Amino acid sequence: MEEDLPEAPIATTPSDVNHTASWRTFRPVIDLKLCTKCNVCWKFCPDDAIAFDGVGFPVIRLDYCKGCAICAEECKPKAITMVKED
Amino acid sequence: MEEDLPEAPIATTPSDVNHTASWRTFRPVIDLKLCTKCNVCWKFCPDDAIAFDGVGFPVIRLDYCKGCAICAEECKPKAITMVKED
Amino acid sequence: MARLTIPAQELMRSGHSACPGCGATLVMRYLLKGLGERTIVTVPACCWTVIATPFPTTALDVPMLDCAFEATGASISGLRAAADQLGLKDVTIVGFAGDGGTADIGLQALSGMLERRTDGIYLMYDNEAYMNTGVQRSGATPEGAWTTTTPVDEFSRGKLEPKKDIMAIIAAHNPPYAATVNVAFPEDFVKKVEKAKAIHGPRFFHALAPCPPGWRYSSEKTIEVARLATDTNVFPLYEIVDGVYHITRKLGVAKPVREYLQTQGRFSHLDDAEVAKIQAQVDARWKRLLALEGLA
Amino acid sequence: MARLTIPAQELMRSGHSACPGCGATLVMRYLLKGLGERTIVTVPACCWTVIATPFPTTALDVPMLDCAFEATGASISGLRAAADQLGLKDVTIVGFAGDGGTADIGLQALSGMLERRTDGIYLMYDNEAYMNTGVQRSGATPEGAWTTTTPVDEFSRGKLEPKKDIMAIIAAHNPPYAATVNVAFPEDFVKKVEKAKAIHGPRFFHALAPCPPGWRYSSEKTIEVARLATDTNVFPLYEIVDGVYHITRKLGVAKPVREYLQTQGRFSHLDDAEVAKIQAQVDARWKRLLALEGLA
Amino acid sequence: MTQLVISGNYAQSYAAKLARVHVVSAYPITPQTAIVEKIAEFVASGALPAEYIKVESEHSAMQACISASALGARTYTATSSQGLLLMHELLHWAAGARTPVVMGVVNRAVAPPWSIWTDHGDTMSQRDTGWIQFYGESNQEVLDTTLMAFRLAEHPEVRLPAMVTEDAFYLSHTVEPVDIPGQDQVDAFLPPRERSSTLEVGKAMRLGSFTGPEHYMEFRHKIAKAMVRTRDVFLEIEDDYARITGRNHGGLLPTYKTDDADTVLVTMGTATTTARGVVDAMRADGHKVGLAKLRTFRPFPVQELRDLATRVDRIGVLDRSFTFGAAGAAFTEVAGALYAAPHHPQLRGFVAGLGGRDITAAMVREALLDLLTRDGPESSWVELKSRTEAS
Amino acid sequence: MTQLVISGNYAQSYAAKLARVHVVSAYPITPQTAIVEKIAEFVASGALPAEYIKVESEHSAMQACISASALGARTYTATSSQGLLLMHELLHWAAGARTPVVMGVVNRAVAPPWSIWTDHGDTMSQRDTGWIQFYGESNQEVLDTTLMAFRLAEHPEVRLPAMVTEDAFYLSHTVEPVDIPGQDQVDAFLPPRERSSTLEVGKAMRLGSFTGPEHYMEFRHKIAKAMVRTRDVFLEIEDDYARITGRNHGGLLPTYKTDDADTVLVTMGTATTTARGVVDAMRADGHKVGLAKLRTFRPFPVQELRDLATRVDRIGVLDRSFTFGAAGAAFTEVAGALYAAPHHPQLRGFVAGLGGRDITAAMVREALLDLLTRDGPESSWVELKSRTEAS
Amino acid sequence: MIEIRFHGRGGQGAVIASELLAQAAFLEGKYPQSFPFFGVERRGAPVTAYTRIDDAPIQIRTSITDPDIVVVLDAQLMRTISVTAGLKPDGLLLVNSEKAPDALASSFKGRVATIDATSIALAHGLGSKATPIVNTAVLGALARASGIVTLDSVRKAVGRFVPAKQQANVMAAEDAYQHVVSLAVVP
Amino acid sequence: MIEIRFHGRGGQGAVIASELLAQAAFLEGKYPQSFPFFGVERRGAPVTAYTRIDDAPIQIRTSITDPDIVVVLDAQLMRTISVTAGLKPDGLLLVNSEKAPDALASSFKGRVATIDATSIALAHGLGSKATPIVNTAVLGALARASGIVTLDSVRKAVGRFVPAKQQANVMAAEDAYQHVVSLAVVP
Ligand SMILES: Cc1ncc(C[n+]2csc(CCOP(=O)(O)OP(=O)(O)O)c2C)c(N)n1
Ligand SMILES: Cc1ncc(C[n+]2csc(CCOP(=O)(O)OP(=O)(O)O)c2C)c(N)n1
Ligand code: SF4
Ligand code: SF4
Ligand code: SF4
Ligand code: SF4
Ligand code: SF4
Ligand code: SF4
Ligand SMILES: [Mg+2]
Ligand SMILES: [Mg+2]
């Protein structure tokens, strides 16, 4: 174990190996019919947990979304709803 | 010696036990005839080395005067001259 | 795909350890979008030391150097000097610190960096308290706010003293560029960062970073709270370029400060008189800001 | 005996260890004349730690507490709190520090004291360098000045960076009272001190203290040099009372800065262009000060 | 007296309140925060009529305490790790100025890498500053010792600052039953501070001063002598405390089952509790093992250790810190103290529990067995992947 | 090579220049100022194309050095006393981050009372920070050792910060002849720094980081191991330096006339020179006395001391600092190191020269005679009004 | 000595639960010890806390690795965290879940109990739908399922030491104790 | 080994004088050591500095208490300071004074020399009337009076190491050496 560590405390593994899905109580679900592709949800996501699909619709990266609901709150057309995880 | 010292480093002897006359190369000498008793020399002396006599003339406290010559410089009527110590 | 209003490149990774809805995270995200890859970030103790995730992981795609809580300004100067000496002239050095690490314990190192005209950027993300240690008052905590060290009880009504005006302190050092930014206005944020990047000398950002647990509101409100801060004139957006003030968002009429205060549990104990006092202070500060803009 | 224009009582004793003609000594003398006996002075490392004379002697007739170089502001707060708790409400607590100890290494503790609104006075005597250690540059050293760490040689023309504007930094903290004072104007000095003494909360003085060996002039010129500093607008005299600026000495026409610079060896290398640049800066600062006075 | 189930941090806060401190000045740092938050509550509610100076750094916290103390106030602060390190210059100062500041320290590892977990590296590296150092084992001991620390620090023959430490989380955040003495009991034990060696308004007196080679050494020697006296003064104070509260924590080097022991483990802080359990268990197996706790590291209990050494064959020292280029500080100092002792038991150092690593019963047992039965290296790190000689 | 009559301070400045440092960051403090003033001159004249960062405190000086070093620059700073103490947190940091900063320290007593004169209290209280510590005896040794310190600190098996100290005034302001090696010689000895364990632009890498109990202890152990390796690496480096310049200062514990000595005095810094004269004089009187100099305090020369102990009957340790509540640090550590040695010479500690008091030949002679002939206290203060037991 | 480990998420009150249990045990004359494991304690992030209870002063100060009882305040955690790690085979697993014990996806072979503490908490106005504060309800259930403390002690501890809504919290604990606890031994 | 103590006042150059002497000795292949005593070093305040010169490396690092030679840069100091304290009975006292050696108010019974270094310094434009810089002149006189270094070495040392006005300083040293030194043994 000690041998595997670098000499100085230098971290080099990108943090997206850490999945933060378990932090979440509610999950954002997008109603693509309402979505205007405005990107606002993407812009305000503090966890960089929103990507886009091939045609420009937002896609929640559920491994990372912590369920803060900012996207739902800020989506003007209210295309996002927060759904309880079970 | 150690016994004479206070427990904490607290100094209580007023500094005027230290005579600073030896710092001086020149000594201020006041020509009372020119003096207007304006007090300017007293006011500007950094060593608090000027007192007054009974009638309000300045008196140099030669134990302390360091000979900076500010008094001579600032005396409007030029009543003070700096005289070399020997 | 709609045109993005801020750069697409993400230099902050997912999987970080911020609370859900953390404003400080957005500050880092926007900052790095504006600065790009050839950036080195130095970070003192603050929420971001934790957000950046524990060893062996790291949340930034650029080098990050931890520094002592009180020494960000010096760390920037050290990195800048080394970069210059090692032929890395094109690299942007940026210090990223909290309000406590900037306005309190790190103020001196920051002042030193400004005074010696280090070519680097210092960003203070302002969540208005020591959050990483659990919501203690900082110099940047606003007057009236509850924190764990400014309780609400018989002999205490939250923080007694006004918020330290970090921008005024910075302005007193006359840097070539300083600006306020707010996570609710990402376009303005990134634009200012891009502008600053092109300037040399010490540059400073004061970034508002709402904090759900510390300010006692629920996580989805981060942007709303942030927006209200600016729209009530509690946190005006402006730049100071070579000493000249320029307000970058001016509303016809500002909203009442109460609208901002009531979004947050930390202000819930305030009575009408206290709210009115805060309103008066905000008005006075705004007036002064307008006057300073006029000085140009 | 002519009427004295400043109080007769001397709380600073002779026999101290200052260089002949030391301006810093006059600063202490006038300050204590204004404050009187019920004063406690706390002093960090600076010329005054030496001026106050070695153990077992002391140059002040009031208690003096040595504190760490960087901690004057905190020392004031500690003394104030203790005085209040021990029933010594009427005592004035004053911190007396050099420009290095204030604008550089002690800035943070000072800022903290201002932010937490400690009821005490902080005076910075400004000899514009680290004098006690032999004339190294401080943040308060003026641009262009020679010091031992800003030599005059092929790659160096004295200090590169402008003097840190401590009054602007203080003003940014919005204390109830701040003022500049100058040993060449003792009446103005003492009057301001007496005024400040009656106010509560954090108060600040910026005192010009010419230093013959550090500024390279001969000792008798201390008052002349100091007077020129004000009369050339290099060191204007003003107060800031609750944020309102008031210039206390305004000349019809200021003397050219050159007159001030040429009194001192530390500026002797400056060429005409450099002097002109400094003149322009002084003019700009004066203009800004007038504008700030107008803001009221 | 009441009994409460509280954390080590609250034990500190209650002690400060019971001591009727005048001035508190502190800066937050995990895991110390609850101490000062509780004090802030006490002040806010009026339960403690002190002034709590909210400073902008630990450096200022200590200066504020020193200055307040210089004028005669009873002062308290608390910190941990980086905060303690930032105070370093001022720690020297407090001792040199003979200001009896009392400080709670939560022992936490030192950065980098950042760690908020316990080890003793922070306080060990203050061992040269002239502070009295107590290491706490339980919340009760923390509370009691903090009260004793005020009286000790302010004692006219001592007049030195004192710190009472507690292991991060293992005490700071662990709640357990604590007897809280009544205010009347504390008042009887701890009178208001005497104002000697303090500044007096209206007098020409400079505290701190400046001195050439002619006096400095004597002032240092006075501190050295005061620290020597600290031992006896403390024992008296502890007796007095026991008289009033019925509790005595056993002086500078409390021992456990050492009377007939041939092997003794020297411990500090919370590892002691676990080790005590191990001693009981090993005794049940027939091993004559015992325990000695370094309750004070300053003054270092030289005499007590020498007494102990006359009775035993083997001593192990469990360090929760390590001095690079040397060994565990407790190990080195125990060895140094015993050098001049007539009898030289075998001595072994064990470094364990850095950066919050658990010091488990199994580890302690293993160390003791090692000491009993094997010829191991003089100093070893416990529970790394592989044990390695390290000095 | 040229010979110059220069001060210890200039010896430091010349070493930094010859090492072609990239970044210097320092803050003035008596008696260190001449070091940085000279460097400022070198930079101003173009003789040294480094960046000199003029910081607002020593704390920032050390952080600037650490950060510059983290990116791969060769960095130097210098300080003394209070300035060193103010760096304390950052000293730990430099070691933990494995940044090979080199620092000149002028040993000066610690306030209060203020004193600008020498003693070792300032650096001794940094003995737990993970820095390599060299104590200089002459200006030549200071210059040579500083150059060696750069190579040692940056060595891939070491990567630790190093300080080279000199006694205030006795070296810092004393001019004496010094051989200045040629730039070509130094270049041959000290290649540019290897950029390992440093930040790289464009990469995801965090230096410092944050870690729970699972890794912290291992990172500390790595430092411990590096410090152990330091000993051998240094001896190699010193050989190499000798090859190039012809000068070798004798490793970690240079000895003088110890081969047949029955009594040895352990010294540090400039007291060594005076003691060497005393040894010669006493030898002339027929006393078999010798000298061992703690040239490094970190790593502590445990092995060397044990070797020495096998040969002698009596060892005296001359400390120029004192740890309150214990003894002189060198005395304690020597005792600690010798505890496990097979042979136990009589050991006595002498505390002398605090706050700039002269350590005169008479004092050293008296201490040696005391050691040779009398049964004095284990630890005593030399040349106070009266000698007093103090631990 | 009984060792209990609590699993929850930042904001749910796991640390307080472990402390309240200690307070309850103390009221019964026992010697309790309780402490959190402090990791990155963020709202929503997994949190662990521990309680030891004994009849004599506790001679150990380490983390708990082999608990007698594991209490899970949020069943969702079981998807990512191995909550039963080290749990003694004859131990007890208590989970906040509306499911029946045998419907839980747990490989634990000992006694399992469940309690719908979320519903109870919300019924008593404790916390919000997004973050119900379930610790007192869970504690009531734990008293019943484990018998390590009486309901009365839980009542008293909650009444005295919960910072707010004492009455509602006591009632939640009672509810959980008296009506909703369901026990089952998984075969 | 020869030990020399210099007395002067801040600004007169006593420390530099002691260093220049060391440089001069070094030029002659000797081992010098020179250091100031640092007290409150203020302009005008009394200052002391020391030089040791030997044929072998110097095995001592302490202040000088029993000098072989005392050099006084400012005769006024003799009114307040006991400049000859510890001076060896067969030693040398050199004073900057226009007076003759036997006219000096000194109780010292050994060799005494005087030099009017102030006039020489002023004649060569060194310093001002208020603070003449007399160190190089004194050094020239010292070379002659003591013979510990040659004038040539003094010339070289001054020429190389004086920060300004090298030429004038060399000439002042020569002047002092060649013309103005007056020696006398007080009976
Ligand atoms: C010298 C020192 N003191 C205290 C701390 C503890 N500490 C770490 S982060 C922090 C709070 C930081 O507050 P701020 O800068 O506002 O950043 P935030 O946590 O709010 O993001 C504190 C007090 C420390 N690491 N170092
Ligand atoms: C931490 C620390 N760093 C450095 C010093 C050394 N020091 C003592 S006084 C001084 C200069 C002070 O400058 P300033 O505050 O301007 O006062 P002045 O000496 O000019 O009167 C310095 C650098 C110190 N005492 N403590
Ligand atoms: S904010 Fe709403 S409308 Fe805009 S992209 Fe996201 S989901 Fe679509
Ligand atoms: S809920 Fe929060 S974390 Fe999840 S996608 Fe929306 S904004 Fe991002
Ligand atoms: S300044 Fe001149 S005129 Fe005035 S009192 Fe003094 S000597 Fe007299
Ligand atoms: S010369 Fe200077 S010190 Fe002397 S009396 Fe005049 S002003 Fe005062
Ligand atoms: S406490 Fe606040 S600032 Fe810190 S990570 Fe959580 S939300 Fe962000
Ligand atoms: S150096 Fe300057 S400030 Fe200091 S005592 Fe001398 S004249 Fe005064
Ligand atoms: Mg913050
Ligand atoms: Mg100054």
mmCIF file of C-alpha atoms and ligand atoms in Angstrom, chain A residues 28 41 44-47 49-50 60 64-72 82, ligand 4:
data_model
loop_
_atom_site.group_PDB
_atom_site.id
_atom_site.type_symbol
_atom_site.label_atom_id
_atom_site.label_comp_id
_atom_site.label_asym_id
_atom_site.label_seq_id
_atom_site.Cartn_x
_atom_site.Cartn_y
_atom_site.Cartn_z
ATOM 1 C CA PRO A 28 -34.553 15.197 -11.974
ATOM 2 C CA CYS A 41 -30.213 23.597 -16.612
ATOM 3 C CA PHE A 44 -26.498 26.108 -13.508
ATOM 4 C CA CYS A 45 -25.754 22.535 -12.532
ATOM 5 C CA PRO A 46 -23.152 22.663 -9.754
ATOM 6 C CA ASP A 47 -22.169 19.071 -10.342
ATOM 7 C CA ALA A 49 -24.220 16.473 -14.128
ATOM 8 C CA ILE A 50 -26.010 17.521 -17.274
ATOM 9 C CA ILE A 60 -28.925 13.947 -16.607
ATOM 10 C CA TYR A 64 -23.267 12.369 -10.444
ATOM 11 C CA CYS A 65 -26.510 14.247 -9.986
ATOM 12 C CA LYS A 66 -26.944 15.000 -6.283
ATOM 13 C CA GLY A 67 -30.552 15.973 -6.662
ATOM 14 C CA CYS A 68 -30.169 19.614 -5.689
ATOM 15 C CA ALA A 69 -33.103 20.537 -7.964
ATOM 16 C CA ILE A 70 -31.541 23.728 -9.230
ATOM 17 C CA CYS A 71 -32.131 22.562 -12.786
ATOM 18 C CA ALA A 72 -35.799 21.981 -12.086
ATOM 19 C CA MET A 82 -37.915 16.009 -9.214
HETATM 20 S S1 SF4 I 4 -30.592 18.138 -9.630
HETATM 21 FE FE1 SF4 I 4 -28.829 19.427 -9.283
HETATM 22 S S2 SF4 I 4 -27.116 18.037 -9.529
HETATM 23 FE FE2 SF4 I 4 -28.857 17.029 -10.432
HETATM 24 S S3 SF4 I 4 -28.735 17.588 -12.570
HETATM 25 FE FE3 SF4 I 4 -30.081 19.063 -11.563
HETATM 26 S S4 SF4 I 4 -28.766 20.769 -11.090
HETATM 27 FE FE4 SF4 I 4 -27.437 19.012 -11.495
#
